[in-house]
Coordinates of C-alpha atoms in Angstrom, one line a residue:
Chain A
M10 CA 134.7 46.8 53.9
S11 CA 131.7 48.5 55.8
A12 CA 129.3 46.4 54.1
A13 CA 129.8 43.4 56.5
L14 CA 129.4 45.8 59.3
P15 CA 125.7 45.9 59.8
H16 CA 125.6 42.4 61.0
V17 CA 127.8 43.0 64.4
P18 CA 125.8 44.2 67.4
L19 CA 126.8 47.6 68.0
S20 CA 127.9 46.5 71.8
L21 CA 130.6 44.8 70.5
L22 CA 131.7 47.6 68.2
S23 CA 131.8 50.3 70.6
P24 CA 134.8 48.6 72.8
S25 CA 137.1 48.0 69.7
P26 CA 139.9 50.5 71.1
A27 CA 142.8 51.4 69.7
P28 CA 145.6 49.0 70.8
V29 CA 147.2 49.3 74.1
A30 CA 150.7 49.4 74.4
L31 CA 150.9 49.6 78.6
R32 CA 148.3 48.6 80.7
L33 CA 148.6 48.8 84.6
D34 CA 145.8 47.1 86.6
G35 CA 146.0 48.0 90.3
V36 CA 149.7 48.0 90.8
T37 CA 151.1 48.2 93.9
K38 CA 154.7 48.2 95.0
R39 CA 155.9 47.7 98.9
H40 CA 159.5 48.3 99.2
G41 CA 161.0 46.7 102.3
A42 CA 158.6 44.1 104.3
G43 CA 156.5 44.3 107.6
G44 CA 156.0 47.0 109.9
D45 CA 158.4 49.0 108.0
A46 CA 157.2 48.7 104.6
V47 CA 157.0 51.5 102.6
V48 CA 154.3 52.0 99.9
A49 CA 155.9 53.4 96.5
L50 CA 152.9 52.7 94.4
D51 CA 149.2 52.6 95.6
T52 CA 147.0 50.2 93.3
M53 CA 147.8 52.0 90.1
S54 CA 145.8 51.7 87.1
F55 CA 146.2 53.3 83.8
T56 CA 146.6 52.4 80.0
V57 CA 148.6 54.0 77.6
K58 CA 147.6 53.7 73.7
K59 CA 149.8 52.9 70.8
G60 CA 151.4 55.8 69.6
E61 CA 150.3 57.7 72.3
F62 CA 152.7 60.3 74.2
V63 CA 151.7 60.2 77.8
C64 CA 153.6 62.7 80.4
V65 CA 153.9 61.6 83.8
V66 CA 154.2 64.7 86.7
G67 CA 154.4 64.3 90.0
A68 CA 156.5 66.0 93.2
S69 CA 159.5 63.8 94.3
G70 CA 158.3 60.8 96.4
C71 CA 155.4 60.0 93.9
G72 CA 156.7 57.0 92.6
K73 CA 157.8 57.3 89.3
S74 CA 160.8 55.6 89.3
T75 CA 159.5 53.1 91.0
M76 CA 156.7 52.6 88.2
L77 CA 159.5 52.7 85.4
N78 CA 161.5 50.1 86.7
L79 CA 158.4 48.0 87.1
V80 CA 157.1 48.9 83.5
A81 CA 160.7 48.3 82.1
G82 CA 160.8 44.9 83.8
L83 CA 163.8 45.5 86.2
D84 CA 161.3 44.7 89.4
T85 CA 157.9 43.3 90.1
P86 CA 154.9 44.5 91.6
S87 CA 153.9 43.8 94.8
A88 CA 150.4 43.3 93.7
G89 CA 148.4 43.8 90.4
K90 CA 149.3 43.8 87.1
V91 CA 151.6 45.2 84.6
T92 CA 151.1 44.6 80.6
V93 CA 153.5 45.7 78.3
A94 CA 152.7 45.3 74.3
G95 CA 156.0 43.9 72.2
E96 CA 159.0 43.0 73.2
R97 CA 161.0 44.7 76.2
P98 CA 160.5 48.7 76.4
A99 CA 163.2 50.5 76.3
L100 CA 164.6 53.0 79.0
M101 CA 166.1 56.2 78.8
F102 CA 167.4 58.2 82.3
Q103 CA 168.4 61.6 83.6
E104 CA 172.1 60.6 83.3
S105 CA 172.7 59.5 79.7
A106 CA 174.1 55.9 81.4
L107 CA 176.2 55.5 78.3
F108 CA 179.4 52.9 78.4
P109 CA 182.6 55.0 78.9
W110 CA 184.5 52.4 77.3
L111 CA 182.5 52.0 74.3
S112 CA 182.6 54.6 71.2
V113 CA 179.3 56.6 70.2
E114 CA 178.8 54.4 67.5
E115 CA 179.8 51.3 69.8
N116 CA 177.0 52.6 72.3
V117 CA 174.2 52.6 70.1
A118 CA 175.6 49.3 68.6
F119 CA 175.1 47.8 72.0
P120 CA 171.1 46.8 72.0
L121 CA 171.5 45.6 68.5
Q122 CA 174.5 43.2 69.4
M123 CA 172.3 42.2 72.4
Q124 CA 169.4 41.4 69.8
G125 CA 172.3 39.3 67.8
L126 CA 172.6 41.7 64.6
S127 CA 175.3 40.9 62.2
R128 CA 178.0 43.3 62.5
K129 CA 177.1 44.9 59.0
A130 CA 173.4 45.0 59.9
R131 CA 174.4 47.0 63.2
T132 CA 176.9 49.1 61.2
E133 CA 173.9 50.6 59.0
R134 CA 171.5 51.0 61.3
V135 CA 173.5 52.7 63.5
A136 CA 174.7 55.2 60.7
E137 CA 170.7 55.7 60.1
L138 CA 169.8 56.3 63.9
L139 CA 173.2 59.1 64.1
R140 CA 171.9 60.5 61.4
L141 CA 168.4 61.0 63.1
V142 CA 169.5 62.6 66.3
H143 CA 172.2 64.4 63.9
L144 CA 175.7 63.1 65.3
E145 CA 176.8 61.7 62.6
K146 CA 179.7 63.3 62.4
F147 CA 180.8 62.1 66.3
A148 CA 180.3 58.4 65.3
R149 CA 184.1 57.3 66.7
R150 CA 184.0 59.8 69.5
R151 CA 184.2 58.3 73.4
P152 CA 181.3 59.8 75.4
H153 CA 183.4 62.2 77.6
E154 CA 184.2 64.4 74.9
L155 CA 180.2 65.0 74.3
S156 CA 178.3 68.0 76.1
G157 CA 175.3 67.2 78.0
G158 CA 172.8 67.3 75.5
M159 CA 174.8 65.1 72.9
K160 CA 175.1 62.4 75.3
Q161 CA 171.5 62.5 75.8
R162 CA 170.9 62.6 71.7
V163 CA 173.2 59.5 72.0
A164 CA 171.3 57.8 74.8
L165 CA 168.2 58.7 72.6
A166 CA 169.7 56.7 69.4
R167 CA 170.8 53.7 71.7
A168 CA 167.3 53.7 72.8
L169 CA 165.6 53.8 69.5
A170 CA 168.1 51.1 68.5
Q171 CA 166.3 48.8 70.8
Q172 CA 163.1 49.1 68.1
A173 CA 161.1 48.7 71.2
E174 CA 157.0 49.7 70.6
L175 CA 157.2 51.4 73.8
L176 CA 159.9 54.0 75.2
L177 CA 159.9 55.0 78.8
M178 CA 162.1 58.2 79.5
D179 CA 162.9 59.0 83.0
E180 CA 163.4 62.9 83.5
P181 CA 165.7 62.4 80.3
F182 CA 166.3 66.6 80.2
A183 CA 166.1 67.6 83.6
A184 CA 169.8 68.0 83.7
L185 CA 170.3 70.1 80.7
D186 CA 170.2 73.9 80.0
A187 CA 166.9 75.1 78.7
M188 CA 167.9 76.1 75.3
M189 CA 169.1 72.6 74.9
R190 CA 165.9 71.0 76.1
D191 CA 163.8 72.8 74.1
H192 CA 166.0 71.6 71.0
L193 CA 165.4 68.0 72.5
H194 CA 161.8 68.9 73.0
S195 CA 161.9 69.4 69.0
E196 CA 163.5 66.6 68.3
L197 CA 162.0 64.0 70.1
E198 CA 158.5 64.6 68.8
A199 CA 159.7 65.1 65.8
L200 CA 160.9 61.4 66.2
W201 CA 157.8 60.4 67.7
Q202 CA 155.6 61.8 65.1
K203 CA 157.9 59.9 62.4
T204 CA 158.5 56.4 64.1
G205 CA 155.1 56.1 66.0
L206 CA 156.7 55.1 69.1
T207 CA 154.6 55.0 72.2
V208 CA 156.0 57.1 75.0
V209 CA 156.1 57.4 78.6
F210 CA 157.8 60.1 79.8
V211 CA 158.4 60.8 83.3
T212 CA 159.1 64.8 84.6
H213 CA 158.8 67.2 87.7
N214 CA 158.5 70.0 85.1
V215 CA 154.8 70.4 84.4
R216 CA 155.1 72.6 81.3
E217 CA 157.5 70.1 79.8
A218 CA 154.9 67.4 79.9
V219 CA 152.3 69.7 78.6
R220 CA 154.8 70.7 75.7
L221 CA 155.1 67.1 75.1
G222 CA 152.1 64.9 76.2
D223 CA 149.0 63.9 74.6
R224 CA 148.0 63.2 78.1
V225 CA 149.3 63.9 81.1
L226 CA 149.1 62.2 84.6
L227 CA 149.4 63.8 87.9
L228 CA 150.8 61.1 90.4
S229 CA 150.5 62.2 94.6
S230 CA 153.2 61.3 96.4
R231 CA 153.7 58.8 99.4
P232 CA 152.2 56.8 98.5
G233 CA 152.2 57.5 94.9
R234 CA 148.4 57.3 93.7
L235 CA 147.4 58.3 90.3
V236 CA 144.8 61.8 91.0
A237 CA 144.5 63.1 87.9
E238 CA 144.5 62.7 84.3
Y239 CA 144.4 65.5 81.6
Q240 CA 143.9 65.6 77.7
V241 CA 146.1 67.8 76.4
D242 CA 144.8 68.7 72.8
L243 CA 147.2 71.6 71.9
D244 CA 148.5 71.8 67.9
R245 CA 152.3 70.2 67.2
P246 CA 154.1 71.1 67.1
R247 CA 154.1 73.3 70.2
R248 CA 156.3 75.6 72.2
I249 CA 156.9 75.6 75.8
E250 CA 156.8 79.4 75.9
S251 CA 153.1 79.2 74.3
P252 CA 150.4 81.1 76.4
E253 CA 148.2 77.9 75.9
V254 CA 151.2 75.6 76.8
A255 CA 151.3 77.8 80.1
R256 CA 147.8 78.1 81.0
M257 CA 147.5 74.3 81.0
A258 CA 150.6 74.1 83.0
R259 CA 149.3 76.3 85.5
T260 CA 146.0 74.5 85.9
I261 CA 148.1 71.3 86.5
T262 CA 150.2 72.8 88.6
D263 CA 147.8 74.3 90.8
H264 CA 145.8 70.9 91.1
L265 CA 149.4 69.1 92.0
L266 CA 149.7 71.9 94.8
E267 CA 146.6 71.4 95.9
A268 CA 147.0 67.4 96.3
A269 CA 150.4 68.1 98.2
R270 CA 148.5 70.2 100.4
A271 CA 146.0 67.7 101.0
A272 CA 148.6 65.2 101.6
A273 CA 150.2 67.2 104.3
Chain B
M18 CA 178.1 73.7 56.7
P19 CA 174.6 76.0 57.6
Q20 CA 174.7 77.7 53.7
R21 CA 175.1 74.0 52.2
E22 CA 172.3 73.1 54.0
L23 CA 170.0 76.4 53.3
A24 CA 171.1 76.5 49.8
G25 CA 169.8 72.5 49.3
D26 CA 166.0 73.3 51.1
A27 CA 165.6 76.5 49.4
S28 CA 166.1 75.9 45.9
P29 CA 163.6 73.6 45.3
A30 CA 161.0 74.3 47.7
R31 CA 160.6 78.0 47.1
P32 CA 160.8 78.8 43.7
H33 CA 159.6 82.7 44.2
L34 CA 162.8 83.5 45.9
H35 CA 164.6 83.1 42.6
A36 CA 163.2 86.0 42.0
V37 CA 164.7 88.0 44.4
P38 CA 167.5 89.8 42.6
G39 CA 170.4 88.8 44.7
G40 CA 173.1 89.7 41.6
E41 CA 171.4 92.9 41.5
R42 CA 171.5 93.9 44.9
D43 CA 173.6 96.9 44.1
A44 CA 171.3 98.4 41.3
G45 CA 169.7 100.8 43.1
S46 CA 167.5 98.6 45.0
P47 CA 165.8 100.2 47.9
E48 CA 166.0 96.8 49.9
G49 CA 169.5 96.0 48.9
H50 CA 170.8 96.0 52.1
V51 CA 167.9 93.9 53.5
L52 CA 168.7 91.2 51.0
I53 CA 172.0 90.3 52.6
D54 CA 170.3 88.4 55.6
M55 CA 167.2 87.0 53.2
P56 CA 169.1 83.5 53.2
E57 CA 167.9 83.1 56.9
R58 CA 164.5 84.9 56.0
Q59 CA 164.0 81.9 53.4
D60 CA 164.0 79.0 55.6
A61 CA 160.8 80.3 57.3
E62 CA 159.8 77.1 56.2
D63 CA 160.9 75.7 59.6
P64 CA 162.3 78.3 61.5
L65 CA 162.6 76.5 64.6
R66 CA 164.3 73.4 63.1
A67 CA 166.8 76.2 61.6
G68 CA 167.3 77.7 65.1
L69 CA 168.0 74.3 66.6
R70 CA 170.3 73.2 64.2
A71 CA 172.5 76.3 65.3
V72 CA 172.5 75.1 68.5
A73 CA 173.3 71.9 67.8
E74 CA 176.2 72.9 65.6
A75 CA 176.8 75.4 68.5
E76 CA 177.2 72.6 71.1
D77 CA 179.1 70.5 68.9
P78 CA 182.7 71.0 70.2
A79 CA 184.2 70.6 66.7
P80 CA 187.5 72.5 68.0
A81 CA 188.5 69.1 69.5
V82 CA 189.1 67.8 66.4
E83 CA 192.0 70.2 65.3
R84 CA 193.3 69.9 69.1
E85 CA 195.7 66.7 68.8
P86 CA 198.9 67.8 66.7
S87 CA 199.4 65.7 64.1
A88 CA 201.9 62.5 64.4
G89 CA 204.2 64.5 62.0
D90 CA 204.3 67.0 64.2
R91 CA 208.3 66.3 65.7
P92 CA 209.1 69.7 67.6
G93 CA 206.0 68.6 69.3
R94 CA 206.6 65.3 70.3
V95 CA 210.3 66.0 71.6
R96 CA 208.9 68.6 73.6
A97 CA 206.0 66.2 75.1
L98 CA 208.9 64.0 75.7
W99 CA 210.9 66.9 77.7
T100 CA 207.9 67.6 79.6
A101 CA 207.2 64.0 80.5
A102 CA 210.8 63.4 81.1
W103 CA 212.7 66.2 82.9
P104 CA 211.0 66.0 86.3
K105 CA 211.7 62.6 86.2
L106 CA 215.4 63.4 85.4
A107 CA 215.9 66.3 88.2
A108 CA 214.5 64.0 90.5
A109 CA 216.6 61.2 89.9
A110 CA 219.6 63.8 90.1
M111 CA 218.7 65.1 93.3
A112 CA 218.8 61.8 94.9
L113 CA 221.9 61.1 93.5
A114 CA 223.0 64.5 94.6
L115 CA 221.5 63.8 98.4
W116 CA 223.4 60.4 98.4
E117 CA 226.6 61.9 97.4
L118 CA 226.2 64.3 100.3
V119 CA 225.9 62.1 102.9
V120 CA 229.1 60.1 101.7
L121 CA 230.8 63.4 101.8
S122 CA 229.6 63.9 104.9
G123 CA 232.0 61.1 106.3
W124 CA 229.2 59.3 108.6
R125 CA 230.5 55.6 106.8
P126 CA 233.5 55.2 105.4
E127 CA 233.6 54.6 101.6
Y128 CA 233.9 51.1 101.9
V129 CA 231.1 50.5 103.7
L130 CA 228.9 53.1 101.8
P131 CA 230.3 54.1 98.5
G132 CA 229.5 57.2 96.1
P133 CA 227.2 56.9 93.3
G134 CA 229.9 57.9 91.0
A135 CA 231.6 54.3 91.9
V136 CA 228.2 52.9 92.1
L137 CA 227.6 53.5 88.8
A138 CA 230.8 52.7 87.2
R139 CA 230.2 49.1 88.9
L140 CA 227.1 49.0 87.2
W141 CA 228.2 49.6 84.4
T142 CA 231.0 47.2 84.3
D143 CA 229.0 44.4 85.7
L144 CA 226.3 45.2 82.6
L145 CA 229.0 45.1 80.0
A146 CA 230.2 42.0 81.5
G147 CA 226.8 40.3 81.0
D148 CA 226.4 39.6 85.1
I149 CA 223.4 41.7 85.2
G150 CA 221.7 40.5 82.3
V151 CA 222.0 36.9 83.5
A152 CA 220.7 37.6 86.7
A153 CA 218.0 39.7 85.3
A154 CA 216.9 37.0 83.1
I155 CA 216.8 34.5 85.9
T156 CA 214.9 36.7 88.4
M157 CA 212.0 38.2 85.4
K158 CA 211.6 34.5 84.2
R159 CA 210.6 33.7 88.0
A160 CA 208.6 37.1 88.3
L161 CA 206.7 36.1 85.3
L162 CA 205.6 32.9 86.1
G163 CA 204.9 33.5 89.5
Y164 CA 202.7 36.1 88.4
A165 CA 201.1 34.3 85.7
I166 CA 199.9 31.9 88.2
A167 CA 198.8 34.5 90.7
M168 CA 196.8 36.0 88.1
V169 CA 194.6 33.0 87.1
A170 CA 194.4 32.3 90.7
G171 CA 193.6 35.7 91.7
V172 CA 191.0 36.2 89.1
S173 CA 189.4 32.8 89.4
L174 CA 189.2 33.5 93.3
G175 CA 187.9 36.8 92.7
L176 CA 184.9 35.8 90.3
V177 CA 184.0 33.1 92.1
L178 CA 183.8 35.2 95.3
A179 CA 182.0 38.1 93.6
R180 CA 179.5 35.6 92.6
V181 CA 178.9 33.7 95.5
K182 CA 177.6 35.9 98.3
V183 CA 177.9 33.0 101.2
L184 CA 181.9 32.3 100.1
R185 CA 182.4 36.1 100.4
T186 CA 181.1 36.6 103.4
A187 CA 183.1 33.5 104.6
A188 CA 186.3 34.2 102.6
G189 CA 186.3 37.9 102.6
S190 CA 188.4 38.5 105.8
L191 CA 190.9 35.8 105.1
L192 CA 191.8 37.4 101.8
T193 CA 192.5 40.5 103.2
G194 CA 194.5 39.1 105.9
L195 CA 196.6 37.0 103.1
Q196 CA 196.9 40.3 101.6
T197 CA 198.2 42.1 104.8
M198 CA 200.3 39.5 105.8
P199 CA 204.5 39.9 105.0
S200 CA 205.2 37.6 102.5
V201 CA 208.4 37.1 104.0
A202 CA 206.2 35.3 107.0
W203 CA 205.4 32.6 104.5
F204 CA 209.2 31.5 103.7
P205 CA 209.9 29.2 106.3
L206 CA 206.7 27.4 105.7
A207 CA 207.2 27.2 102.3
I208 CA 211.0 26.3 102.7
L209 CA 209.6 23.2 104.7
L210 CA 206.9 22.4 102.4
F211 CA 209.2 22.9 99.0
Q212 CA 213.0 22.6 100.2
L213 CA 215.3 25.3 99.3
S214 CA 213.8 25.4 95.3
E215 CA 212.2 27.0 92.6
A216 CA 209.1 25.6 94.2
A217 CA 209.4 27.8 97.4
I218 CA 209.9 30.8 95.8
L219 CA 206.9 30.3 93.3
A220 CA 204.7 29.5 96.1
V221 CA 205.4 32.9 98.1
V222 CA 205.7 34.8 95.3
V223 CA 201.9 33.6 94.3
L224 CA 200.6 34.0 97.9
G225 CA 201.9 37.5 97.6
A226 CA 200.1 38.7 94.6
A227 CA 197.0 36.6 94.1
P228 CA 195.3 38.2 97.1
S229 CA 195.9 41.6 95.6
I230 CA 194.4 40.6 92.6
A231 CA 191.5 38.8 93.6
I232 CA 190.7 42.0 96.2
G233 CA 191.4 44.3 93.1
L234 CA 188.4 42.4 91.2
L235 CA 186.2 42.2 93.6
T236 CA 186.4 45.8 95.0
S237 CA 185.9 47.1 91.4
T238 CA 183.4 45.0 90.4
D239 CA 181.4 46.3 93.5
Q240 CA 182.2 49.6 92.8
V241 CA 180.2 49.3 88.7
P242 CA 177.8 52.3 88.7
P243 CA 174.5 50.4 89.1
L244 CA 173.2 52.9 86.2
L245 CA 175.4 51.0 84.1
V246 CA 174.1 47.6 84.9
R247 CA 170.5 48.8 84.8
A248 CA 170.8 50.0 81.3
G249 CA 172.8 47.0 80.1
K250 CA 170.1 44.9 81.5
V251 CA 167.1 47.1 79.9
M252 CA 168.9 46.4 76.9
G253 CA 168.9 42.7 77.3
A254 CA 172.2 42.2 78.7
R255 CA 171.7 39.4 81.4
G256 CA 173.5 36.4 83.0
F257 CA 176.8 36.1 81.4
A258 CA 176.4 38.5 78.4
L259 CA 175.9 41.2 81.6
Y260 CA 179.3 39.8 83.1
R261 CA 181.1 40.3 79.4
H262 CA 179.7 43.4 78.3
I263 CA 179.1 45.7 81.4
I264 CA 180.7 44.5 84.3
I265 CA 184.0 43.5 83.4
P266 CA 184.7 46.7 81.1
A267 CA 183.4 49.1 83.9
A268 CA 185.3 47.2 86.4
L269 CA 188.7 47.5 84.3
P270 CA 190.5 50.4 85.7
G271 CA 190.1 49.0 89.5
F272 CA 190.8 46.0 88.2
V273 CA 194.0 47.1 86.9
A274 CA 194.8 48.8 90.0
G275 CA 194.9 45.6 91.6
L276 CA 196.8 43.8 89.1
K277 CA 199.5 46.6 89.3
Q278 CA 199.4 46.1 93.1
G279 CA 199.5 42.3 92.8
W280 CA 202.8 42.7 90.8
A281 CA 204.5 45.3 93.2
F282 CA 203.9 42.0 96.1
A283 CA 204.8 39.8 93.4
W284 CA 208.0 41.7 92.9
R285 CA 208.6 42.1 96.5
S286 CA 207.9 38.4 97.6
L287 CA 210.4 37.5 94.7
M288 CA 213.3 39.4 96.3
A289 CA 212.7 38.1 99.9
G290 CA 212.8 34.6 98.3
E291 CA 215.9 35.1 96.3
L292 CA 217.6 36.3 99.4
L293 CA 216.7 33.2 101.5
V294 CA 216.6 30.8 99.0
I295 CA 219.6 30.8 97.8
I296 CA 219.8 28.0 94.6
G297 CA 223.6 28.1 93.8
H298 CA 223.5 27.1 90.1
A299 CA 220.9 30.0 89.7
P300 CA 222.6 33.4 89.9
S301 CA 219.4 35.8 90.4
I302 CA 219.4 39.0 91.6
G303 CA 218.8 38.4 94.7
V304 CA 221.6 35.7 94.8
R305 CA 224.1 38.6 93.9
L306 CA 222.7 41.0 96.6
Q307 CA 223.4 38.3 99.1
F308 CA 226.7 37.3 97.3
S309 CA 227.5 41.3 97.6
R310 CA 226.8 41.4 101.2
E311 CA 228.9 38.1 102.5
L312 CA 231.8 39.2 100.0
S313 CA 231.2 42.5 101.8
D314 CA 231.2 44.4 98.4
A315 CA 229.3 47.5 99.2
E316 CA 229.6 48.5 95.4
G317 CA 228.2 45.9 93.9
L318 CA 225.4 45.6 96.8
L319 CA 224.4 49.3 96.0
A320 CA 224.5 48.2 92.5
W321 CA 222.5 45.3 92.6
M322 CA 219.9 47.4 94.3
L323 CA 220.0 49.9 91.5
V324 CA 219.1 47.2 89.4
V325 CA 216.1 46.0 91.3
M326 CA 214.8 49.8 91.7
V327 CA 215.4 50.1 88.0
L328 CA 213.4 46.9 87.0
G329 CA 210.5 48.0 89.1
V330 CA 210.0 51.2 87.7
L331 CA 210.5 49.8 84.3
V332 CA 207.6 47.6 84.6
D333 CA 205.7 49.5 86.7
S334 CA 205.4 52.3 83.9
L335 CA 205.8 50.8 80.8
V336 CA 203.2 47.6 81.6
F337 CA 200.8 49.2 84.1
G338 CA 201.3 52.6 84.1
A339 CA 200.7 52.3 80.1
L340 CA 197.8 49.9 80.4
E341 CA 196.2 52.4 83.2
R342 CA 196.8 55.5 81.0
K343 CA 195.2 54.0 77.7
I344 CA 192.2 52.9 80.0
R345 CA 191.8 56.3 81.7
E346 CA 191.9 58.3 78.3
G347 CA 189.6 56.0 76.5
R348 CA 187.4 57.2 79.2
G349 CA 188.2 61.1 79.8
L350 CA 189.6 60.4 83.2
T351 CA 192.4 61.8 82.6
A352 CA 194.0 63.9 85.5
E353 CA 196.0 66.5 84.6
H354 CA 199.5 64.9 85.3
A355 CA 202.9 65.0 84.2

């Protein structure tokens, strides 16, 4: 394999980067028009490599949700360009957004149905996904019969059913208690390692970001701007209460507060 | 359940564990008491995962499975039926008692306001004679036909207005006007247009019910949670699929409420119509009411009024009540009523 390489100039080799799952090029989003237009996102640029787990943190009003909407294709940027690899990304919300008129398995089957899979193929895939999130016993239940944590696991299974390369998560565990959150962090981490998925995880919880992310992007508020970027080189599986995670979270939080003060 | 998993995990992966003399625990081993919680320790491979599984198991509201009594639970069913029925029976009894009291007070002579006993007896004889069956059949046939037309018209109108914003702005208030207009007010015009005919009655029934159905559809689609629509779009539901799979099911409870209100309006319009538009060869409930009044037959009049009321209650509870209950239970929206 390397035998063919010497003929290639180095300059061409060096930019051979890992495949990109998501790229934002100077993306700006203004809400409203004319004088009272609000800039939600200001010339934001970053790249997420395939298979990477990137967390985005920022105070409220930093345009996190706006950014996810743009990436998910639910909205179009006012300027700049969003490039997403593969099919439409999957998106998970803070609320489970499960369809209350469908059972757990029907909810998970929904994206498969939209993709036109046969009933038989759907059934098999759904069973597999429910096993993955340890909810196979609850296939026939309705969402209202589940606890908050279980609902989010169903929502995760449903998002995974889309088989998107990119999974977007909008504060998915913010409404859960700490114990359940810990639990789901581990499940998500394991699933991510198993599937090779690319994850963009938005949160306002810095510790959560350090617990999960390969990289943490820090956004400022009003307008949302990318102000810093941290590489998290801690071994996995991590624990949210470990001193390393706490130390790094503290650095990022300090930076966040500094940015907030500077803005005020 | 956890036991099974632990046993499965432990035996192949950790051969040295077999050396632990589980069976010889009481053979004077100083560590005998420690062995009791060995299974937990054995899982040291992944303590986090075991703990998490414990959390997950604790989370599962498993007792809910056992909550429902089985179908063959006869005493339970009888009791449930009784629990649902007795307040209604008590209310009916109280209403009859109140009625009887008014009659006993001598406020009006008995030939004008007869008591419940006489009226119920009359109801019974008319029922046996088949008069009520014939009249109810004629009236219900009109009601169903009119309501079916109103449903098609209301749903089509509602869908068009929901899709086309300009039309909605233009026609929205007109629709509310139609809904609030007492349907009796349509009869003079309907009689002019269609003479004293079935068509006149049907027209007014449709005009009475369709606006409610259309408005029910419109407001219920307005109230579909935007989050569900977003979720649907993200998963690839666009255009018609979005309507079919997300918006319509999400709007169903509100839509059924509109249908129910539409039925109430249809029923009222029909009664008004049958009183005003007398068609001689069709002895409908309205006709019987009108004849009773003309013949000063107070007993008959009240008996027919009871028929109107009972039919209304039956349709409301058996059709719409059941439908609403089913939808609400499926979505966990059951208020603890009855």
